[in-house]
């Protein structure tokens, strides 16, 4: 009984670190984008101020129960990934609640948040919500296909569905990383990561001034605060997931921070030099090269 | 250009030819023949582009002047067809069947001048003024300053200067008037 | 008062758009039900003033609010052309915590940029009322102060503070982006001093504001308070 409470406290500490690192990383990336555009960009503490402001708004509007639950589901999805993801390899405290089948669970949680938003959208009353949700889910579904193929490939390669074991198998130097031992799966996953992080060219679904972005236009005050919190959390945990699966995991926090930063930076790096795809363009893009690489990666290990 | 003017002058009894430039001419035609003339210009003489339809309030003559500005894109010439209508009745035949956008011009004129175009689609829907309950604001007997002062809570202490006088006083204060 | 209300009710019916009228609709399962869009899509609740409670906490929150100004991208007049340059490398408003938001619910600053026609005022009021407390109004250009060069126009309002609670006026015709940035800094000072309580003022003097608005918006065909 005592053990589980201590573990919970350590997990909360991990959550605190990950959340703040996510906010700082988001601000840093926006700074990088600004520097590319020859601007100074936002101050590095801007995300915290935005969150304080959003949570302290004095009024908010609700459209019923599902409208409340939309952001909660989204945050649930982010927290779900976090809870079952081992952050630091070999650390007793920061392995969270990872267990034998956590890889499948995490893939499930990735979709969970999107579905929550879809349910919330129906209560928002915004006439364009349906278009926004259809676009978001449509793109996300095609993003998941190469990612899932890559995950199947490395599950076959290491013969396990536990992230901790996959990380353990990659220890002992650079030459043991999945990046080297299974480059095809890594390539498919890194391409689908571009869609997962929704930077340009795949940022149509979250571009604020496109008319039908759907539910996020309706959310405000604390609702938007929850969504932003989840956004910061999700960026780190997804980057950590890729770090664990393909780049040998992390044995201490410095390594964790450097590797998650580089994984996120990859999508921003592509983003700042790319124009924006339309939805049908991005859907067909994911179903061509990334899908082919993913299928090849699976065939090699059957 | 000259030939076209001569031709339509004969056919439609046009008067008051004003040659503004080599490519732009204005003619005046009677109200009854106006739509026939415009149809003729569009279909036979090639003035396929409607530039604008506008109105002028000649309150002294108790008349509205409508100007249909037409353009011939191949010959690059413009012709302005002027029609004078009675200010009291203020009714003109609709020409929305010639150009679809004519309906919008007519809707605007109905709102701003109160000129009626029977049969024009969506004529009575508000165009810019929503819920206007006064006389149409572009008629010259409508006093906009008085209306604005009565309606819009003018701020106290507003000063108005004539720009020429003001700059003269500021830059050459010693000079005699 | 009752006569006035009746008059407005009559006007509401007269100007009501076809799609906003009460009607009977048959659902896909054959059940008939009544639809009243004004009741279903809008809210008739009055705004409520929410006064700050703890002074120390409120000062901290005001500091955060002042450094995170989210602007509603709603261009009302010619002055709107001055807003896009703010986001370009030359002026870069992002470094002052100024960001653009696409929707009124998420934004806290409404910029009335230049002259305001009666038709636009109606939309501006609706946008303002959809914004969440605390919210601020920044009025740009002489037209919002005393009508500017449109002081005698039949369709342009003369002073904005009769219709919306204005926090900061930026004079000029048109003000340059630098003036706009300085207006933002004035607004920040006001918020940090706790004097930018426009939303609460609007709620407290709601009847006065509504009377002024209804005086010039003659086709009032929406509920009095719509979020």
Short mmCIF file of C-alpha atoms in Angstrom, two decimals, chain A residues 92-204:
data_model
loop_
_atom_site.label_atom_id
_atom_site.label_comp_id
_atom_site.label_asym_id
_atom_site.label_seq_id
_atom_site.Cartn_x
_atom_site.Cartn_y
_atom_site.Cartn_z
CA UNK A 92 13.10 2.81 -10.24
CA UNK A 93 11.26 6.09 -9.75
CA UNK A 94 10.66 7.36 -13.27
CA UNK A 95 9.50 4.17 -14.95
CA UNK A 96 5.92 5.12 -14.11
CA UNK A 97 3.43 2.26 -14.49
CA UNK A 98 4.97 0.56 -17.52
CA UNK A 99 4.17 -3.12 -17.85
CA UNK A 100 4.34 -5.95 -20.35
CA UNK A 101 1.86 -4.70 -22.97
CA UNK A 102 2.25 -0.94 -22.62
CA UNK A 103 3.13 -0.38 -26.28
CA UNK A 104 -0.34 -1.40 -27.46
CA UNK A 105 -1.99 0.63 -24.72
CA UNK A 106 -0.09 3.76 -25.71
CA UNK A 107 -1.09 3.39 -29.35
CA UNK A 108 -4.67 3.16 -28.15
CA UNK A 109 -4.36 6.25 -25.96
CA UNK A 110 -3.08 8.26 -28.89
CA UNK A 111 -6.43 7.91 -30.57
CA UNK A 112 -8.42 8.32 -27.38
CA UNK A 113 -7.95 12.08 -27.15
CA UNK A 114 -9.03 12.68 -30.71
CA UNK A 115 -12.22 10.71 -30.14
CA UNK A 116 -12.93 12.74 -27.03
CA UNK A 117 -12.66 15.91 -29.06
CA UNK A 118 -15.01 14.47 -31.66
CA UNK A 119 -17.62 13.85 -28.98
CA UNK A 120 -17.14 17.33 -27.55
CA UNK A 121 -17.54 18.85 -30.98
CA UNK A 122 -21.05 17.52 -31.34
CA UNK A 123 -22.12 19.56 -28.33
CA UNK A 124 -20.30 22.73 -29.33
CA UNK A 125 -22.95 23.79 -31.81
CA UNK A 126 -20.35 25.12 -34.24
CA UNK A 127 -21.55 24.39 -37.77
CA UNK A 128 -17.99 23.73 -38.96
CA UNK A 129 -17.07 21.36 -36.14
CA UNK A 130 -17.94 18.31 -38.19
CA UNK A 131 -15.62 19.40 -41.00
CA UNK A 132 -12.81 20.10 -38.54
CA UNK A 133 -13.22 16.76 -36.81
CA UNK A 134 -13.45 14.87 -40.09
CA UNK A 135 -10.25 16.48 -41.27
CA UNK A 136 -8.46 15.87 -37.98
CA UNK A 137 -9.52 12.25 -37.67
CA UNK A 138 -8.92 11.60 -41.37
CA UNK A 139 -5.36 12.83 -41.23
CA UNK A 140 -4.69 11.19 -37.89
CA UNK A 141 -5.91 7.81 -39.11
CA UNK A 142 -3.50 7.84 -42.02
CA UNK A 143 -0.69 9.01 -39.72
CA UNK A 144 -1.32 6.03 -37.49
CA UNK A 145 -0.96 3.49 -40.31
CA UNK A 146 2.81 3.81 -40.95
CA UNK A 147 3.42 4.31 -37.23
CA UNK A 148 1.58 1.10 -36.37
CA UNK A 149 3.47 -0.79 -39.07
CA UNK A 150 6.76 0.49 -37.63
CA UNK A 151 5.69 -0.56 -34.14
CA UNK A 152 4.71 -4.03 -35.41
CA UNK A 153 8.08 -4.28 -37.11
CA UNK A 154 10.07 -3.55 -33.96
CA UNK A 155 7.76 -5.73 -31.87
CA UNK A 156 8.66 -8.59 -34.23
CA UNK A 157 12.31 -7.58 -34.13
CA UNK A 158 12.61 -7.58 -30.33
CA UNK A 159 9.86 -10.13 -29.78
CA UNK A 160 8.19 -8.07 -27.07
CA UNK A 161 5.46 -5.48 -26.55
CA UNK A 162 7.03 -3.90 -23.50
CA UNK A 163 8.74 -0.57 -24.02
CA UNK A 164 11.12 -1.19 -21.12
CA UNK A 165 12.37 -4.38 -22.75
CA UNK A 166 12.75 -2.66 -26.11
CA UNK A 167 14.86 0.04 -24.41
CA UNK A 168 16.85 -2.61 -22.57
CA UNK A 169 17.65 -4.35 -25.84
CA UNK A 170 19.07 -1.11 -27.25
CA UNK A 171 21.54 -0.45 -24.44
CA UNK A 172 25.28 -0.69 -24.89
CA UNK A 173 26.02 1.98 -27.43
CA UNK A 174 24.92 3.65 -30.56
CA UNK A 175 25.20 0.55 -32.72
CA UNK A 176 22.40 -1.17 -30.78
CA UNK A 177 19.77 1.53 -31.37
CA UNK A 178 16.76 0.65 -33.51
CA UNK A 179 17.87 3.52 -35.72
CA UNK A 180 20.81 1.31 -36.77
CA UNK A 181 19.35 -2.17 -36.42
CA UNK A 182 16.02 -1.43 -38.07
CA UNK A 183 16.35 1.76 -40.17
CA UNK A 184 13.23 1.08 -42.24
CA UNK A 185 10.90 1.05 -39.23
CA UNK A 186 12.63 4.18 -37.91
CA UNK A 187 12.15 5.96 -41.22
CA UNK A 188 8.45 5.08 -41.41
CA UNK A 189 7.89 6.19 -37.82
CA UNK A 190 9.84 9.43 -38.17
CA UNK A 191 7.80 10.35 -41.25
CA UNK A 192 4.55 9.65 -39.43
CA UNK A 193 5.89 11.73 -36.52
CA UNK A 194 5.58 14.78 -38.75
CA UNK A 195 1.84 14.21 -38.86
CA UNK A 196 1.65 13.29 -35.20
CA UNK A 197 3.17 16.61 -34.08
CA UNK A 198 1.07 18.48 -36.62
CA UNK A 199 3.67 21.05 -37.57
CA UNK A 200 3.74 22.29 -41.16
CA UNK A 201 3.20 20.84 -43.74
CA UNK A 202 0.54 18.88 -41.84
CA UNK A 203 -0.77 21.67 -39.62
CA UNK A 204 -3.98 22.41 -41.46
#
